[in-house]
CSV table of C-alpha atoms in Angstrom, one decimal:
chain,number,residue,atom,x,y,z
H,1,ASP,CA,81.3,91.4,123.7
H,2,ALA,CA,81.6,94.1,121.0
H,3,GLY,CA,85.0,94.9,119.9
H,4,VAL,CA,86.3,98.4,119.1
H,5,THR,CA,83.7,100.4,117.1
H,6,GLN,CA,84.2,103.5,115.1
H,7,SER,CA,81.8,106.0,113.5
H,8,PRO,CA,81.2,107.0,110.9
H,9,THR,CA,82.4,104.4,108.4
H,10,HIS,CA,83.0,106.9,105.6
H,11,LEU,CA,83.1,110.6,105.5
H,12,ILE,CA,83.6,113.2,102.7
H,13,LYS,CA,84.6,116.7,103.6
H,14,THR,CA,85.8,119.8,101.8
H,15,ARG,CA,89.2,121.5,102.4
H,16,GLY,CA,89.1,123.9,105.3
H,17,GLN,CA,86.3,122.1,107.1
H,18,GLN,CA,86.4,120.4,110.5
H,19,VAL,CA,85.7,116.8,111.2
H,20,THR,CA,85.1,114.7,114.3
H,21,LEU,CA,85.6,110.9,114.4
H,22,ARG,CA,84.4,108.7,117.2
H,23,CYS,CA,85.7,105.5,118.9
H,24,SER,CA,84.2,103.2,121.5
H,25,PRO,CA,86.8,100.9,123.0
H,26,LYS,CA,86.5,97.2,123.7
H,27,SER,CA,84.9,96.5,127.1
H,28,GLY,CA,87.4,96.6,129.9
H,29,HIS,CA,89.9,98.8,128.1
H,30,ASP,CA,90.9,102.2,129.4
H,31,THR,CA,93.3,103.5,126.7
H,32,VAL,CA,92.6,104.7,123.2
H,33,SER,CA,95.2,105.3,120.5
H,34,TRP,CA,94.6,106.9,117.1
H,35,TYR,CA,96.4,106.2,113.9
H,36,GLN,CA,96.3,107.7,110.4
H,37,GLN,CA,96.8,105.2,107.5
H,38,ALA,CA,97.3,106.9,104.2
H,39,LEU,CA,96.8,104.9,101.1
H,40,GLY,CA,99.5,102.3,100.6
H,41,GLN,CA,101.2,103.2,103.9
H,42,GLY,CA,101.4,101.7,107.4
H,43,PRO,CA,99.5,103.3,110.2
H,44,GLN,CA,101.1,106.4,111.7
H,45,PHE,CA,100.6,107.1,115.4
H,46,ILE,CA,98.7,110.3,116.1
H,47,PHE,CA,98.1,110.3,119.9
H,48,GLN,CA,97.0,108.2,122.8
H,49,TYR,CA,94.5,109.0,125.6
H,50,TYR,CA,94.4,107.5,129.1
H,51,GLU,CA,92.5,108.8,132.1
H,52,GLU,CA,91.0,111.5,129.9
H,53,GLU,CA,94.4,113.1,129.1
H,54,GLU,CA,96.6,113.0,126.0
H,55,ARG,CA,99.6,110.9,127.1
H,56,GLN,CA,101.6,110.4,124.0
H,57,ARG,CA,101.7,112.3,120.7
H,58,GLY,CA,103.2,111.5,117.3
H,59,ASN,CA,104.4,113.9,114.7
H,60,PHE,CA,101.1,115.5,113.8
H,61,PRO,CA,100.2,119.3,113.9
H,62,ASP,CA,97.9,120.9,116.4
H,63,ARG,CA,95.1,120.7,113.9
H,64,PHE,CA,94.7,117.2,115.2
H,65,SER,CA,93.2,117.1,118.7
H,66,GLY,CA,91.3,114.6,120.7
H,67,HIS,CA,89.3,113.9,123.8
H,68,GLN,CA,88.5,111.0,126.0
H,69,PHE,CA,85.3,110.7,128.0
H,70,PRO,CA,84.7,109.2,131.4
H,71,ASN,CA,83.4,106.0,129.7
H,72,TYR,CA,86.7,105.7,127.9
H,73,SER,CA,85.3,106.5,124.5
H,74,SER,CA,87.2,109.0,122.4
H,75,GLU,CA,87.0,111.6,119.7
H,76,LEU,CA,89.5,112.7,117.1
H,77,ASN,CA,89.0,116.2,115.8
H,78,VAL,CA,90.8,117.6,112.7
H,79,ASN,CA,90.5,121.3,111.9
H,80,ALA,CA,91.2,123.1,108.7
H,81,LEU,CA,91.2,120.0,106.6
H,82,LEU,CA,93.8,119.5,103.9
H,83,LEU,CA,93.7,117.2,100.9
H,84,GLY,CA,96.6,115.3,102.5
H,85,ASP,CA,94.4,114.4,105.5
H,86,SER,CA,92.5,111.9,103.3
H,87,ALA,CA,93.2,108.6,104.9
H,88,LEU,CA,91.8,105.7,107.0
H,89,TYR,CA,91.7,106.7,110.6
H,90,LEU,CA,92.1,103.8,113.0
H,91,CYS,CA,91.3,103.7,116.6
H,92,ALA,CA,92.9,101.1,118.9
H,93,SER,CA,92.0,100.3,122.5
H,94,SER,CA,94.0,98.5,125.2
H,95,TYR,CA,94.2,98.0,128.9
H,96,ARG,CA,97.2,100.1,129.9
H,97,LEU,CA,98.6,97.9,132.6
H,98,ALA,CA,97.9,94.5,131.0
H,99,GLY,CA,101.6,93.8,130.7
H,100,GLY,CA,102.9,95.9,133.5
H,101,LEU,CA,104.7,99.3,133.2
H,102,GLY,CA,107.0,99.5,130.3
H,103,THR,CA,105.9,96.4,128.6
H,104,PRO,CA,103.7,96.3,125.5
H,105,TYR,CA,100.0,95.8,125.9
H,106,GLU,CA,97.9,94.4,123.0
H,107,GLN,CA,96.0,96.9,121.0
H,108,TYR,CA,92.7,96.0,119.5
H,109,PHE,CA,91.9,97.9,116.3
H,110,GLY,CA,88.6,99.1,115.0
H,111,PRO,CA,87.6,98.9,111.4
H,112,GLY,CA,88.5,102.5,110.8
H,113,THR,CA,86.8,105.6,109.4
H,114,ARG,CA,87.6,106.4,105.8
H,115,LEU,CA,88.0,110.2,105.4
H,116,THR,CA,88.1,111.8,102.0
H,117,VAL,CA,88.9,115.5,101.7
H,118,THR,CA,88.0,117.1,98.4
I,1,ALA,CA,114.9,105.6,117.4
I,2,GLN,CA,113.2,102.3,116.8
I,3,SER,CA,111.9,101.4,113.3
I,4,VAL,CA,111.1,98.5,111.1
I,5,THR,CA,111.7,97.9,107.4
I,6,GLN,CA,109.6,95.6,105.3
I,7,LEU,CA,111.3,94.3,102.2
I,8,GLY,CA,108.9,93.9,99.3
I,9,SER,CA,105.7,95.9,99.1
I,10,HIS,CA,104.0,93.1,97.1
I,11,VAL,CA,104.6,89.3,97.4
I,12,SER,CA,102.8,86.7,95.3
I,13,VAL,CA,102.8,83.0,96.1
I,14,SER,CA,101.0,80.0,94.8
I,15,GLU,CA,98.3,78.3,96.9
I,16,GLY,CA,100.1,75.6,99.0
I,17,ALA,CA,103.5,77.3,98.7
I,18,LEU,CA,105.6,78.7,101.4
I,19,VAL,CA,104.9,82.3,102.5
I,20,LEU,CA,107.8,84.4,103.6
I,21,LEU,CA,107.3,88.1,104.5
I,22,ARG,CA,110.5,90.0,105.5
I,23,CYS,CA,110.9,92.5,108.3
I,24,ASN,CA,114.1,94.0,109.7
I,25,TYR,CA,114.2,96.1,112.8
I,26,SER,CA,116.4,98.9,114.0
I,27,SER,CA,116.6,99.3,117.8
I,28,SER,CA,119.2,100.2,120.4
I,29,VAL,CA,117.5,98.0,123.0
I,30,PRO,CA,115.9,94.6,122.8
I,31,PRO,CA,112.7,95.2,120.9
I,32,TYR,CA,109.2,94.1,121.2
I,33,LEU,CA,108.0,93.1,117.7
I,34,PHE,CA,104.6,92.4,116.2
I,35,TRP,CA,103.0,91.2,113.0
I,36,TYR,CA,99.5,92.5,112.1
I,37,VAL,CA,97.2,91.5,109.2
I,38,GLN,CA,94.7,93.8,107.5
I,39,TYR,CA,92.0,92.4,105.3
I,40,PRO,CA,90.3,94.7,102.8
I,41,ASN,CA,88.1,97.3,104.4
I,42,GLN,CA,89.0,96.1,107.9
I,43,GLY,CA,91.1,97.2,110.8
I,44,LEU,CA,94.3,95.4,111.9
I,45,GLN,CA,94.4,92.1,113.6
I,46,LEU,CA,97.3,90.8,115.7
I,47,LEU,CA,98.9,87.7,114.2
I,48,LEU,CA,101.7,87.3,116.7
I,49,LYS,CA,104.2,89.1,119.0
I,50,TYR,CA,107.7,88.7,120.2
I,51,THR,CA,108.4,89.8,123.8
I,52,SER,CA,111.7,88.0,124.4
I,53,ALA,CA,110.2,84.9,125.9
I,54,ALA,CA,111.0,82.7,122.9
I,55,THR,CA,112.7,83.4,119.6
I,56,LEU,CA,110.3,81.3,117.6
I,57,VAL,CA,106.8,82.7,118.0
I,58,LYS,CA,103.7,81.0,116.8
I,59,GLY,CA,100.6,83.0,115.9
I,60,ILE,CA,97.1,82.5,114.5
I,61,ASN,CA,96.2,81.0,111.2
I,62,GLY,CA,99.3,78.9,111.0
I,63,PHE,CA,101.8,81.8,110.9
I,64,GLU,CA,105.0,82.0,112.8
I,65,ALA,CA,108.0,84.3,113.0
I,66,GLU,CA,111.5,83.9,114.2
I,67,PHE,CA,113.5,86.6,116.0
I,68,LYS,CA,117.1,86.6,114.9
I,69,LYS,CA,119.2,89.2,116.8
I,70,SER,CA,122.3,88.6,114.7
I,71,GLU,CA,120.3,89.5,111.5
I,72,THR,CA,118.0,92.1,113.2
I,73,SER,CA,115.1,90.3,111.5
I,74,PHE,CA,111.7,89.1,112.4
I,75,HIS,CA,110.4,87.4,109.2
I,76,LEU,CA,106.9,86.0,109.0
I,77,THR,CA,106.4,82.5,107.5
I,78,LYS,CA,103.6,80.0,106.8
I,79,PRO,CA,104.4,76.6,105.4
I,80,SER,CA,101.4,76.4,103.0
I,81,ALA,CA,99.5,79.4,101.7
I,82,HIS,CA,95.8,79.5,101.6
I,83,MET,CA,93.6,81.7,99.5
I,84,SER,CA,92.2,83.3,102.7
I,85,ASP,CA,95.8,84.6,103.5
I,86,ALA,CA,95.5,87.3,100.8
I,87,ALA,CA,95.8,90.5,102.8
I,88,GLU,CA,98.1,93.3,103.8
I,89,TYR,CA,100.7,92.4,106.5
I,90,PHE,CA,102.4,94.9,108.8
I,91,CYS,CA,105.4,94.5,111.0
I,92,ALA,CA,105.6,96.8,114.0
I,93,VAL,CA,108.0,97.7,116.8
I,94,TRP,CA,107.0,98.8,120.2
I,95,TRP,CA,108.7,101.9,121.6
I,96,SER,CA,109.5,100.9,125.1
I,97,GLY,CA,110.1,103.2,128.0
I,98,PHE,CA,107.6,104.8,130.3
I,99,GLY,CA,106.2,108.0,128.9
I,100,ASN,CA,107.1,107.1,125.3
I,101,GLU,CA,105.1,104.1,124.4
I,102,LYS,CA,103.7,103.5,120.9
I,103,LEU,CA,103.7,101.1,118.0
I,104,THR,CA,105.7,102.1,114.9
I,105,PHE,CA,104.6,100.3,111.8
I,106,GLY,CA,106.4,99.3,108.6
I,107,THR,CA,105.0,100.2,105.2
I,108,GLY,CA,103.3,96.9,104.7
I,109,THR,CA,103.5,93.9,102.3
I,110,ARG,CA,100.5,93.0,100.2
I,111,LEU,CA,100.3,89.2,99.9
I,112,THR,CA,98.6,87.8,96.8
I,113,ILE,CA,97.8,84.1,96.5
I,114,ILE,CA,97.8,82.6,93.1
I,115,PRO,CA,95.3,79.7,92.6
């Protein structure tokens, strides 16, 4: 059983460009969360998708958007890239109701996509 | 708001020595707490989690953590360090409450093992 997979592994973009990152969740999982991890920092929550809708959102601008497909895979899109967007982008999948409503469900992380903006 | 603070961005211990990584939390309600490990060029792997069932939580690779409400702490320990423990460790708190659920991570502690 493959775990969480992300593509591409590395990406180099220029300021002002747009980028799309992809995530395939672990088999049986229905929820995908995206995190940004800047160098030397902990992951910061961007947003979460469940049932093809954005359910939660962290403190990120509208330049960050996403999508979830019927097969539960997900994309993260970032428009008008800034130098500060350079980071490791992590995708985490989970089964939303594994622990019941209001209780934490274990998130399985992918290896991440390293985005460099020049 | 719920948050975690990790004391010490870098910790070095000798192989075979005790590992102690510190995490303090801030929460207005009983928290759910986690420790994750990140090896170079990899994603995060769950080490252990506290969900109020027991205050001493045992995880993978010989790690354990004790929840101390009086000290608002959830420190990670391992009795004897191994070279393979060298990695970045993150403490995280779960925002509970339907409609507002997410993990908030600390800034991480890089553990170096001295041969």
